[in-house]
Amino acid sequence: QIFNQHNAEALSLEQAFHRMAQTEPNLDHDVSWFLLPSYWAKMVVALISFLCFANSYDGDFVFDDSEAIINNKDLRAETPLGDLWYHDFWGSKLSSNTSHKSYRPLTVLTFRINYLLAGGFYPVGFHVINIILHCTISVLMIDVFSILLGGLQFSNKGRRLNLAPKSSLLAALLFAVHPVHTECVAGIVGRADLLCALFFLLSFLGYCKAFRENKEGHTFSVLWVLVSVILGAIAMLCKEQGITILGLNAVFDALVINKINLLELIQKLLHKDKSFENAGQLRKGLLFRITLLMSGGASILYIRWRIMGTGPPAFTEVDNPASFADSLFVRAINYNYYYSLNAWLLLCPWWLCFDWSMGCIPLIKSVSDWRIIALAALWFCLIGLICQALCSEDSHKRRILTLGLGFLIIPFLPASNLFFRVGFVVAERVIYLPSIGYCILFTYGFSLLSKQAKKKKILTVAVLGILLINVVRCALRSSQWRSEEQLFRSALSVCPLNAKVHYNVGKNLADKGNQSAAIKYYREAVRLNPKYVHAMNNLGNILKERNELHEAEELLSLAVQIQPDFAAAWMNLGIVQNSLRRFEEAEQSYWTAIKHRKKYPDCYYNLGRLYADLNRHIDALNAWRNATVLKPEHSLAWNNMIILLDNTGNLAQAEAVGREALELIPNDHSLMFSLANVLGKSQKYKESEALFLKAIKANPNAASYHGNLAVLYHRWGNLDLAKKHYEVSLKLDPMAPGTKENYNLLRRKLEQLQKKGG
């Protein structure tokens, strides 16, 4: 019975298809593809899109996730929700000179909800939401493609008809399994693109609903047009590309609703032909609707501009080298080459990389460069498609090609460098929306081949093969996004000239403690980009820890020469100079770092260590106090204050500082240990014992904790307990300084007591 019901639904779809075929050429007519009922088609698309990216659900936070999520204070409950509207995507103030001006408060809000629901930074919840969003978008694509490929028509009951069910299913499957989408789905920060795409599609579908004939007989609904504008604004609050839907809605209105022939319109406007107005082309409210769309878009952009401020985002040459080229010719050639690379990623998404900057794509500086062929091929294809879209006598062909090109090009415009400089060379994430246009053009090309092909089954098998290859590629690529190590190493074969790839591989190795291997990659990053200050800084840090101080000093000095406001490099240079006992230079380097980054607790901490080495105790205490004011959980600064006050005999002050520190960081066993030592010297034995035992419970293998507790018991007269903890301390560290001597003193005392007792 269920089978018969599905057959009946498929039959009704076929009947609608045949009725439509009598009035207008139908894309499905020659497509040798599967015809599924709407419900099953959506289930198939949802399932396949889920299978593509399911293995990314338990991946880590990788690459940009650290800055956008883990280090973003806007996700924390203590940050007022209102701050999200004045901060950029990374949690910085939009008014700051260092802000990238990426304004995506709704995306950050979803991150915050994820964080609060999970009770912390657990990546599974973040990944699951991304996968669900992509599945939802892929399912919505069936409705979108049915309109773009089959046209917009409604039944007598106001129900929209799917006049291209086979073509829309194929296009939706192509979208669902495209490997270039992996960055958006498997990388958590890609949620900005996913949310933007969701509201982008809802805005388009809302605009289409405006043309259902209502009870009053009006040809369109102003309310739905306004709803579409609002959804477009929401899309833009998720990511900047969202605003482009308003332009696409206008194009759709002109081509599909008003059936305007663009070439004919241009000719009539050039010849000032009044017959165009008499033809009734614009009497369906097109000008009014476009005015609403333009007014809404202008208002949204004005509000966005006021919030962002007038200053453009600050990018560097390594982010987008072509935009810094002096020659207009070089800039134009390279921008067009970047477009061809984006097109190639849509056509053949096999070479994928998390970052395409820093020498990954060397600049084209001469027409003799063979890569000119790529941009020539791109424009040859585009011009051919544009000519067909404008000049074809087939209105159906004109409409599909124009919509395909519109959805391919218009959402890409914000990333094109045409209106403003962007902070990347190529970015796979920005192709998420333009891939809609690619899927339209691919499906239309498939229909044309099906029309000409004698063996249609072979063509269908070929397309199924492409889909299967893409599914496998998505699964492989999403597994590479599960960890930073896999992600960074996967880029080495794609972009071996990219200094940032080598830097990230080195950083990942250094974080895991493999410093020798990290040095190799940092050196290669500096070789590929001799001005890569972050690689110099990290390499200098490792060399400093390996006591290769002179080379470390050379690297860090070069880094601050290249970038004089690089505070971290100044601080690390100060640490090296301090180790080389050049104290005045070290002090100057620390203060230079603080000048460039006023809130720099780690630098104040290191400055305090320098002053302590110089016996400038008051200055040391002031520096460490500054560190704890800026970062109340700075355990090392608190500890050093307690120890310095203890060593200088200021026990009361040391006790006060220790208690203050433990109130702020109650579970820090090192603070418990330091305060316990002070209390023991002040003969507050019971309280000291309690803190020692608590510290030992938190860190039972610390020999010094047991040794100092033994000293406390020794002073207190609890000799048996003292003996027990001396023995534990010596077992953990037989070379513990002073412990063996104290233990021997205790043993002699116990022997004397035994003799007296005997």
PDB file of C-alpha atoms in Angstrom, residues 442-697:
ATOM      1  CA  PHE A 442      26.585  21.489 -14.053  1.00  0.00           C
ATOM      2  CA  THR A 443      23.002  20.190 -13.988  1.00  0.00           C
ATOM      3  CA  TYR A 444      22.057  22.191 -17.060  1.00  0.00           C
ATOM      4  CA  GLY A 445      25.143  20.869 -18.866  1.00  0.00           C
ATOM      5  CA  PHE A 446      24.134  17.330 -17.872  1.00  0.00           C
ATOM      6  CA  SER A 447      20.649  17.887 -19.335  1.00  0.00           C
ATOM      7  CA  LEU A 448      22.136  19.110 -22.619  1.00  0.00           C
ATOM      8  CA  LEU A 449      24.444  16.078 -22.820  1.00  0.00           C
ATOM      9  CA  SER A 450      21.528  13.783 -21.982  1.00  0.00           C
ATOM     10  CA  LYS A 451      19.592  15.303 -24.865  1.00  0.00           C
ATOM     11  CA  GLN A 452      22.415  14.536 -27.303  1.00  0.00           C
ATOM     12  CA  ALA A 453      23.667  11.247 -25.851  1.00  0.00           C
ATOM     13  CA  LYS A 454      22.582   7.971 -27.428  1.00  0.00           C
ATOM     14  CA  LYS A 455      23.524   5.906 -24.362  1.00  0.00           C
ATOM     15  CA  LYS A 456      22.059   7.904 -21.516  1.00  0.00           C
ATOM     16  CA  LYS A 457      22.731   5.211 -18.941  1.00  0.00           C
ATOM     17  CA  ILE A 458      26.500   5.611 -19.399  1.00  0.00           C
ATOM     18  CA  LEU A 459      26.143   9.345 -18.735  1.00  0.00           C
ATOM     19  CA  THR A 460      24.069   8.651 -15.615  1.00  0.00           C
ATOM     20  CA  VAL A 461      26.686   6.167 -14.355  1.00  0.00           C
ATOM     21  CA  ALA A 462      29.401   8.791 -14.950  1.00  0.00           C
ATOM     22  CA  VAL A 463      27.511  11.362 -12.864  1.00  0.00           C
ATOM     23  CA  LEU A 464      26.920   8.769 -10.133  1.00  0.00           C
ATOM     24  CA  GLY A 465      30.667   8.088 -10.225  1.00  0.00           C
ATOM     25  CA  ILE A 466      31.408  11.798  -9.731  1.00  0.00           C
ATOM     26  CA  LEU A 467      29.022  11.904  -6.776  1.00  0.00           C
ATOM     27  CA  LEU A 468      30.613   8.798  -5.235  1.00  0.00           C
ATOM     28  CA  ILE A 469      34.150  10.196  -5.686  1.00  0.00           C
ATOM     29  CA  ASN A 470      33.034  13.434  -4.012  1.00  0.00           C
ATOM     30  CA  VAL A 471      31.507  11.526  -1.088  1.00  0.00           C
ATOM     31  CA  VAL A 472      34.802   9.665  -0.563  1.00  0.00           C
ATOM     32  CA  ARG A 473      36.783  12.909  -0.896  1.00  0.00           C
ATOM     33  CA  CYS A 474      34.528  14.636   1.658  1.00  0.00           C
ATOM     34  CA  ALA A 475      34.995  11.773   4.128  1.00  0.00           C
ATOM     35  CA  LEU A 476      38.790  11.815   3.677  1.00  0.00           C
ATOM     36  CA  ARG A 477      39.016  15.590   3.914  1.00  0.00           C
ATOM     37  CA  SER A 478      36.748  15.865   6.957  1.00  0.00           C
ATOM     38  CA  SER A 479      38.921  13.266   8.728  1.00  0.00           C
ATOM     39  CA  GLN A 480      41.926  15.550   8.073  1.00  0.00           C
ATOM     40  CA  TRP A 481      40.057  18.360   9.854  1.00  0.00           C
ATOM     41  CA  ARG A 482      39.719  16.227  13.004  1.00  0.00           C
ATOM     42  CA  SER A 483      43.108  17.311  14.396  1.00  0.00           C
ATOM     43  CA  GLU A 484      45.584  20.094  13.755  1.00  0.00           C
ATOM     44  CA  GLU A 485      48.405  17.648  13.094  1.00  0.00           C
ATOM     45  CA  GLN A 486      46.509  15.939  10.240  1.00  0.00           C
ATOM     46  CA  LEU A 487      45.192  19.244   8.890  1.00  0.00           C
ATOM     47  CA  PHE A 488      48.564  20.987   8.800  1.00  0.00           C
ATOM     48  CA  ARG A 489      50.440  17.994   7.384  1.00  0.00           C
ATOM     49  CA  SER A 490      47.828  17.543   4.639  1.00  0.00           C
ATOM     50  CA  ALA A 491      48.716  21.035   3.408  1.00  0.00           C
ATOM     51  CA  LEU A 492      52.420  20.293   2.945  1.00  0.00           C
ATOM     52  CA  SER A 493      51.828  18.437  -0.325  1.00  0.00           C
ATOM     53  CA  VAL A 494      49.323  21.027  -1.614  1.00  0.00           C
ATOM     54  CA  CYS A 495      51.206  24.219  -0.684  1.00  0.00           C
ATOM     55  CA  PRO A 496      54.873  23.352  -0.029  1.00  0.00           C
ATOM     56  CA  LEU A 497      55.820  27.021  -0.598  1.00  0.00           C
ATOM     57  CA  ASN A 498      53.413  28.275   2.071  1.00  0.00           C
ATOM     58  CA  ALA A 499      55.444  29.497   5.059  1.00  0.00           C
ATOM     59  CA  LYS A 500      52.360  29.465   7.289  1.00  0.00           C
ATOM     60  CA  VAL A 501      51.840  25.734   6.651  1.00  0.00           C
ATOM     61  CA  HIS A 502      55.403  24.976   7.842  1.00  0.00           C
ATOM     62  CA  TYR A 503      54.917  27.356  10.781  1.00  0.00           C
ATOM     63  CA  ASN A 504      51.706  25.599  11.876  1.00  0.00           C
ATOM     64  CA  VAL A 505      53.248  22.127  11.563  1.00  0.00           C
ATOM     65  CA  GLY A 506      56.183  23.365  13.667  1.00  0.00           C
ATOM     66  CA  LYS A 507      53.921  24.926  16.276  1.00  0.00           C
ATOM     67  CA  ASN A 508      51.892  21.739  16.561  1.00  0.00           C
ATOM     68  CA  LEU A 509      55.074  19.700  17.084  1.00  0.00           C
ATOM     69  CA  ALA A 510      56.398  22.200  19.649  1.00  0.00           C
ATOM     70  CA  ASP A 511      53.121  22.055  21.600  1.00  0.00           C
ATOM     71  CA  LYS A 512      53.560  18.279  21.789  1.00  0.00           C
ATOM     72  CA  GLY A 513      57.118  18.660  23.091  1.00  0.00           C
ATOM     73  CA  ASN A 514      58.935  17.616  19.915  1.00  0.00           C
ATOM     74  CA  GLN A 515      61.197  20.659  19.761  1.00  0.00           C
ATOM     75  CA  SER A 516      63.852  19.162  17.477  1.00  0.00           C
ATOM     76  CA  ALA A 517      61.325  18.491  14.708  1.00  0.00           C
ATOM     77  CA  ALA A 518      59.640  21.863  15.315  1.00  0.00           C
ATOM     78  CA  ILE A 519      62.941  23.711  14.742  1.00  0.00           C
ATOM     79  CA  LYS A 520      63.210  22.200  11.264  1.00  0.00           C
ATOM     80  CA  TYR A 521      59.762  23.478  10.218  1.00  0.00           C
ATOM     81  CA  TYR A 522      60.257  26.909  11.804  1.00  0.00           C
ATOM     82  CA  ARG A 523      63.554  27.291   9.939  1.00  0.00           C
ATOM     83  CA  GLU A 524      61.842  26.370   6.676  1.00  0.00           C
ATOM     84  CA  ALA A 525      59.066  28.913   7.366  1.00  0.00           C
ATOM     85  CA  VAL A 526      61.690  31.641   7.891  1.00  0.00           C
ATOM     86  CA  ARG A 527      63.572  30.532   4.759  1.00  0.00           C
ATOM     87  CA  LEU A 528      60.392  30.747   2.649  1.00  0.00           C
ATOM     88  CA  ASN A 529      59.426  34.080   4.189  1.00  0.00           C
ATOM     89  CA  PRO A 530      62.439  35.942   5.674  1.00  0.00           C
ATOM     90  CA  LYS A 531      60.061  38.497   7.234  1.00  0.00           C
ATOM     91  CA  TYR A 532      57.890  35.954   9.057  1.00  0.00           C
ATOM     92  CA  VAL A 533      58.229  37.427  12.546  1.00  0.00           C
ATOM     93  CA  HIS A 534      55.972  34.905  14.294  1.00  0.00           C
ATOM     94  CA  ALA A 535      58.120  32.006  13.045  1.00  0.00           C
ATOM     95  CA  MET A 536      61.248  33.890  14.201  1.00  0.00           C
ATOM     96  CA  ASN A 537      59.703  34.474  17.620  1.00  0.00           C
ATOM     97  CA  ASN A 538      58.718  30.829  18.124  1.00  0.00           C
ATOM     98  CA  LEU A 539      62.066  29.550  16.833  1.00  0.00           C
ATOM     99  CA  GLY A 540      63.864  32.015  19.118  1.00  0.00           C
ATOM    100  CA  ASN A 541      61.805  30.717  22.054  1.00  0.00           C
ATOM    101  CA  ILE A 542      62.816  27.108  21.440  1.00  0.00           C
ATOM    102  CA  LEU A 543      66.482  28.022  20.976  1.00  0.00           C
ATOM    103  CA  LYS A 544      66.304  30.009  24.237  1.00  0.00           C
ATOM    104  CA  GLU A 545      64.982  26.932  26.079  1.00  0.00           C
ATOM    105  CA  ARG A 546      67.788  24.839  24.538  1.00  0.00           C
ATOM    106  CA  ASN A 547      70.280  27.443  25.815  1.00  0.00           C
ATOM    107  CA  GLU A 548      71.310  28.446  22.279  1.00  0.00           C
ATOM    108  CA  LEU A 549      71.060  32.028  23.438  1.00  0.00           C
ATOM    109  CA  HIS A 550      73.131  33.888  20.838  1.00  0.00           C
ATOM    110  CA  GLU A 551      71.167  32.572  17.833  1.00  0.00           C
ATOM    111  CA  ALA A 552      67.928  33.158  19.733  1.00  0.00           C
ATOM    112  CA  GLU A 553      68.971  36.773  20.343  1.00  0.00           C
ATOM    113  CA  GLU A 554      69.774  37.280  16.638  1.00  0.00           C
ATOM    114  CA  LEU A 555      66.369  35.959  15.537  1.00  0.00           C
ATOM    115  CA  LEU A 556      64.389  37.953  18.109  1.00  0.00           C
ATOM    116  CA  SER A 557      66.348  41.141  17.391  1.00  0.00           C
ATOM    117  CA  LEU A 558      65.578  40.719  13.679  1.00  0.00           C
ATOM    118  CA  ALA A 559      61.892  40.129  14.456  1.00  0.00           C
ATOM    119  CA  VAL A 560      61.557  43.405  16.384  1.00  0.00           C
ATOM    120  CA  GLN A 561      63.454  45.262  13.652  1.00  0.00           C
ATOM    121  CA  ILE A 562      60.959  44.019  11.061  1.00  0.00           C
ATOM    122  CA  GLN A 563      57.950  44.636  13.323  1.00  0.00           C
ATOM    123  CA  PRO A 564      58.865  47.170  16.037  1.00  0.00           C
ATOM    124  CA  ASP A 565      55.496  46.807  17.832  1.00  0.00           C
ATOM    125  CA  PHE A 566      55.791  43.008  18.233  1.00  0.00           C
ATOM    126  CA  ALA A 567      55.400  42.888  22.015  1.00  0.00           C
ATOM    127  CA  ALA A 568      55.888  39.122  22.448  1.00  0.00           C
ATOM    128  CA  ALA A 569      59.209  39.220  20.581  1.00  0.00           C
ATOM    129  CA  TRP A 570      60.403  42.133  22.763  1.00  0.00           C
ATOM    130  CA  MET A 571      59.544  40.160  25.903  1.00  0.00           C
ATOM    131  CA  ASN A 572      61.317  37.023  24.673  1.00  0.00           C
ATOM    132  CA  LEU A 573      64.322  39.129  23.680  1.00  0.00           C
ATOM    133  CA  GLY A 574      64.361  40.475  27.237  1.00  0.00           C
ATOM    134  CA  ILE A 575      64.360  36.920  28.650  1.00  0.00           C
ATOM    135  CA  VAL A 576      67.338  35.989  26.434  1.00  0.00           C
ATOM    136  CA  GLN A 577      69.233  39.160  27.397  1.00  0.00           C
ATOM    137  CA  ASN A 578      68.510  38.441  31.053  1.00  0.00           C
ATOM    138  CA  SER A 579      69.956  34.915  30.623  1.00  0.00           C
ATOM    139  CA  LEU A 580      73.039  36.489  28.993  1.00  0.00           C
ATOM    140  CA  ARG A 581      73.289  38.737  32.108  1.00  0.00           C
ATOM    141  CA  ARG A 582      72.797  41.907  30.072  1.00  0.00           C
ATOM    142  CA  PHE A 583      70.346  43.246  32.612  1.00  0.00           C
ATOM    143  CA  GLU A 584      69.986  46.842  31.429  1.00  0.00           C
ATOM    144  CA  GLU A 585      69.179  45.746  27.868  1.00  0.00           C
ATOM    145  CA  ALA A 586      66.738  43.147  29.219  1.00  0.00           C
ATOM    146  CA  GLU A 587      64.937  45.767  31.333  1.00  0.00           C
ATOM    147  CA  GLN A 588      64.681  48.066  28.304  1.00  0.00           C
ATOM    148  CA  SER A 589      63.255  45.225  26.163  1.00  0.00           C
ATOM    149  CA  TYR A 590      60.630  44.407  28.804  1.00  0.00           C
ATOM    150  CA  TRP A 591      59.496  48.026  29.043  1.00  0.00           C
ATOM    151  CA  THR A 592      59.348  48.285  25.234  1.00  0.00           C
ATOM    152  CA  ALA A 593      57.073  45.228  25.183  1.00  0.00           C
ATOM    153  CA  ILE A 594      54.821  46.824  27.833  1.00  0.00           C
ATOM    154  CA  LYS A 595      54.763  50.064  25.848  1.00  0.00           C
ATOM    155  CA  HIS A 596      53.333  48.216  22.840  1.00  0.00           C
ATOM    156  CA  ARG A 597      51.002  46.013  24.896  1.00  0.00           C
ATOM    157  CA  LYS A 598      49.985  47.809  28.061  1.00  0.00           C
ATOM    158  CA  LYS A 599      48.072  44.856  29.490  1.00  0.00           C
ATOM    159  CA  TYR A 600      50.864  42.284  29.420  1.00  0.00           C
ATOM    160  CA  PRO A 601      50.927  40.272  32.677  1.00  0.00           C
ATOM    161  CA  ASP A 602      53.572  37.762  31.515  1.00  0.00           C
ATOM    162  CA  CYS A 603      55.963  40.589  30.710  1.00  0.00           C
ATOM    163  CA  TYR A 604      55.465  42.145  34.163  1.00  0.00           C
ATOM    164  CA  TYR A 605      56.153  38.694  35.644  1.00  0.00           C
ATOM    165  CA  ASN A 606      59.463  38.371  33.768  1.00  0.00           C
ATOM    166  CA  LEU A 607      60.364  41.960  34.655  1.00  0.00           C
ATOM    167  CA  GLY A 608      59.793  41.036  38.308  1.00  0.00           C
ATOM    168  CA  ARG A 609      62.167  38.089  37.957  1.00  0.00           C
ATOM    169  CA  LEU A 610      64.823  40.423  36.549  1.00  0.00           C
ATOM    170  CA  TYR A 611      64.425  42.825  39.492  1.00  0.00           C
ATOM    171  CA  ALA A 612      64.568  39.899  41.950  1.00  0.00           C
ATOM    172  CA  ASP A 613      67.875  38.757  40.399  1.00  0.00           C
ATOM    173  CA  LEU A 614      69.186  42.326  40.876  1.00  0.00           C
ATOM    174  CA  ASN A 615      67.948  42.350  44.507  1.00  0.00           C
ATOM    175  CA  ARG A 616      65.578  45.225  43.673  1.00  0.00           C
ATOM    176  CA  HIS A 617      62.924  43.659  45.879  1.00  0.00           C
ATOM    177  CA  ILE A 618      60.438  46.534  45.949  1.00  0.00           C
ATOM    178  CA  ASP A 619      60.502  46.809  42.128  1.00  0.00           C
ATOM    179  CA  ALA A 620      60.101  43.029  41.815  1.00  0.00           C
ATOM    180  CA  LEU A 621      57.068  43.010  44.121  1.00  0.00           C
ATOM    181  CA  ASN A 622      55.505  45.931  42.224  1.00  0.00           C
ATOM    182  CA  ALA A 623      56.026  44.176  38.867  1.00  0.00           C
ATOM    183  CA  TRP A 624      54.459  40.934  40.136  1.00  0.00           C
ATOM    184  CA  ARG A 625      51.590  42.869  41.698  1.00  0.00           C
ATOM    185  CA  ASN A 626      50.935  44.474  38.292  1.00  0.00           C
ATOM    186  CA  ALA A 627      50.897  40.993  36.732  1.00  0.00           C
ATOM    187  CA  THR A 628      48.265  39.785  39.223  1.00  0.00           C
ATOM    188  CA  VAL A 629      46.139  42.906  38.765  1.00  0.00           C
ATOM    189  CA  LEU A 630      46.067  42.328  35.002  1.00  0.00           C
ATOM    190  CA  LYS A 631      45.667  38.557  35.369  1.00  0.00           C
ATOM    191  CA  PRO A 632      44.353  37.575  38.835  1.00  0.00           C
ATOM    192  CA  GLU A 633      44.935  33.861  38.112  1.00  0.00           C
ATOM    193  CA  HIS A 634      48.674  34.394  37.421  1.00  0.00           C
ATOM    194  CA  SER A 635      49.883  31.713  39.824  1.00  0.00           C
ATOM    195  CA  LEU A 636      53.614  32.206  39.178  1.00  0.00           C
ATOM    196  CA  ALA A 637      53.490  35.912  40.029  1.00  0.00           C
ATOM    197  CA  TRP A 638      51.589  35.222  43.278  1.00  0.00           C
ATOM    198  CA  ASN A 639      54.030  32.463  44.190  1.00  0.00           C
ATOM    199  CA  ASN A 640      57.074  34.605  43.584  1.00  0.00           C
ATOM    200  CA  MET A 641      55.643  37.378  45.766  1.00  0.00           C
ATOM    201  CA  ILE A 642      55.036  34.945  48.632  1.00  0.00           C
ATOM    202  CA  ILE A 643      58.498  33.378  48.315  1.00  0.00           C
ATOM    203  CA  LEU A 644      60.308  36.746  48.097  1.00  0.00           C
ATOM    204  CA  LEU A 645      58.473  38.115  51.149  1.00  0.00           C
ATOM    205  CA  ASP A 646      59.163  34.849  52.982  1.00  0.00           C
ATOM    206  CA  ASN A 647      62.898  34.923  52.120  1.00  0.00           C
ATOM    207  CA  THR A 648      63.216  38.542  53.218  1.00  0.00           C
ATOM    208  CA  GLY A 649      61.564  37.817  56.589  1.00  0.00           C
ATOM    209  CA  ASN A 650      58.279  39.653  55.895  1.00  0.00           C
ATOM    210  CA  LEU A 651      56.196  36.706  57.135  1.00  0.00           C
ATOM    211  CA  ALA A 652      53.047  38.670  57.968  1.00  0.00           C
ATOM    212  CA  GLN A 653      52.983  40.290  54.538  1.00  0.00           C
ATOM    213  CA  ALA A 654      53.769  36.949  52.858  1.00  0.00           C
ATOM    214  CA  GLU A 655      50.875  35.337  54.740  1.00  0.00           C
ATOM    215  CA  ALA A 656      48.481  38.123  53.673  1.00  0.00           C
ATOM    216  CA  VAL A 657      49.527  37.790  50.011  1.00  0.00           C
ATOM    217  CA  GLY A 658      49.227  33.989  50.192  1.00  0.00           C
ATOM    218  CA  ARG A 659      45.698  34.141  51.596  1.00  0.00           C
ATOM    219  CA  GLU A 660      44.693  36.704  48.946  1.00  0.00           C
ATOM    220  CA  ALA A 661      46.073  34.459  46.218  1.00  0.00           C
ATOM    221  CA  LEU A 662      44.263  31.344  47.482  1.00  0.00           C
ATOM    222  CA  GLU A 663      40.958  33.194  47.564  1.00  0.00           C
ATOM    223  CA  LEU A 664      41.378  33.901  43.841  1.00  0.00           C
ATOM    224  CA  ILE A 665      42.911  30.509  42.904  1.00  0.00           C
ATOM    225  CA  PRO A 666      41.643  28.120  45.627  1.00  0.00           C
ATOM    226  CA  ASN A 667      42.792  24.871  43.964  1.00  0.00           C
ATOM    227  CA  ASP A 668      46.401  25.834  43.170  1.00  0.00           C
ATOM    228  CA  HIS A 669      48.592  23.364  45.102  1.00  0.00           C
ATOM    229  CA  SER A 670      51.781  25.407  44.552  1.00  0.00           C
ATOM    230  CA  LEU A 671      50.184  28.380  46.360  1.00  0.00           C
ATOM    231  CA  MET A 672      49.040  26.072  49.176  1.00  0.00           C
ATOM    232  CA  PHE A 673      52.633  24.834  49.503  1.00  0.00           C
ATOM    233  CA  SER A 674      54.146  28.352  49.598  1.00  0.00           C
ATOM    234  CA  LEU A 675      51.620  29.626  52.147  1.00  0.00           C
ATOM    235  CA  ALA A 676      52.058  26.458  54.246  1.00  0.00           C
ATOM    236  CA  ASN A 677      55.807  27.193  54.475  1.00  0.00           C
ATOM    237  CA  VAL A 678      55.093  30.735  55.691  1.00  0.00           C
ATOM    238  CA  LEU A 679      52.552  29.537  58.277  1.00  0.00           C
ATOM    239  CA  GLY A 680      55.007  26.903  59.512  1.00  0.00           C
ATOM    240  CA  LYS A 681      57.686  29.548  60.103  1.00  0.00           C
ATOM    241  CA  SER A 682      55.057  31.628  61.945  1.00  0.00           C
ATOM    242  CA  GLN A 683      54.442  28.563  64.194  1.00  0.00           C
ATOM    243  CA  LYS A 684      50.851  28.172  62.944  1.00  0.00           C
ATOM    244  CA  TYR A 685      51.472  24.450  62.724  1.00  0.00           C
ATOM    245  CA  LYS A 686      47.917  23.131  62.528  1.00  0.00           C
ATOM    246  CA  GLU A 687      46.915  25.423  59.640  1.00  0.00           C
ATOM    247  CA  SER A 688      50.235  24.801  57.919  1.00  0.00           C
ATOM    248  CA  GLU A 689      49.768  21.030  58.203  1.00  0.00           C
ATOM    249  CA  ALA A 690      46.278  21.233  56.676  1.00  0.00           C
ATOM    250  CA  LEU A 691      47.584  23.190  53.673  1.00  0.00           C
ATOM    251  CA  PHE A 692      50.539  20.810  53.172  1.00  0.00           C
ATOM    252  CA  LEU A 693      48.213  17.776  53.220  1.00  0.00           C
ATOM    253  CA  LYS A 694      45.838  19.465  50.763  1.00  0.00           C
ATOM    254  CA  ALA A 695      48.739  20.278  48.426  1.00  0.00           C
ATOM    255  CA  ILE A 696      50.014  16.671  48.658  1.00  0.00           C
ATOM    256  CA  LYS A 697      46.539  15.336  47.867  1.00  0.00           C
TER     257      LYS A 697
END
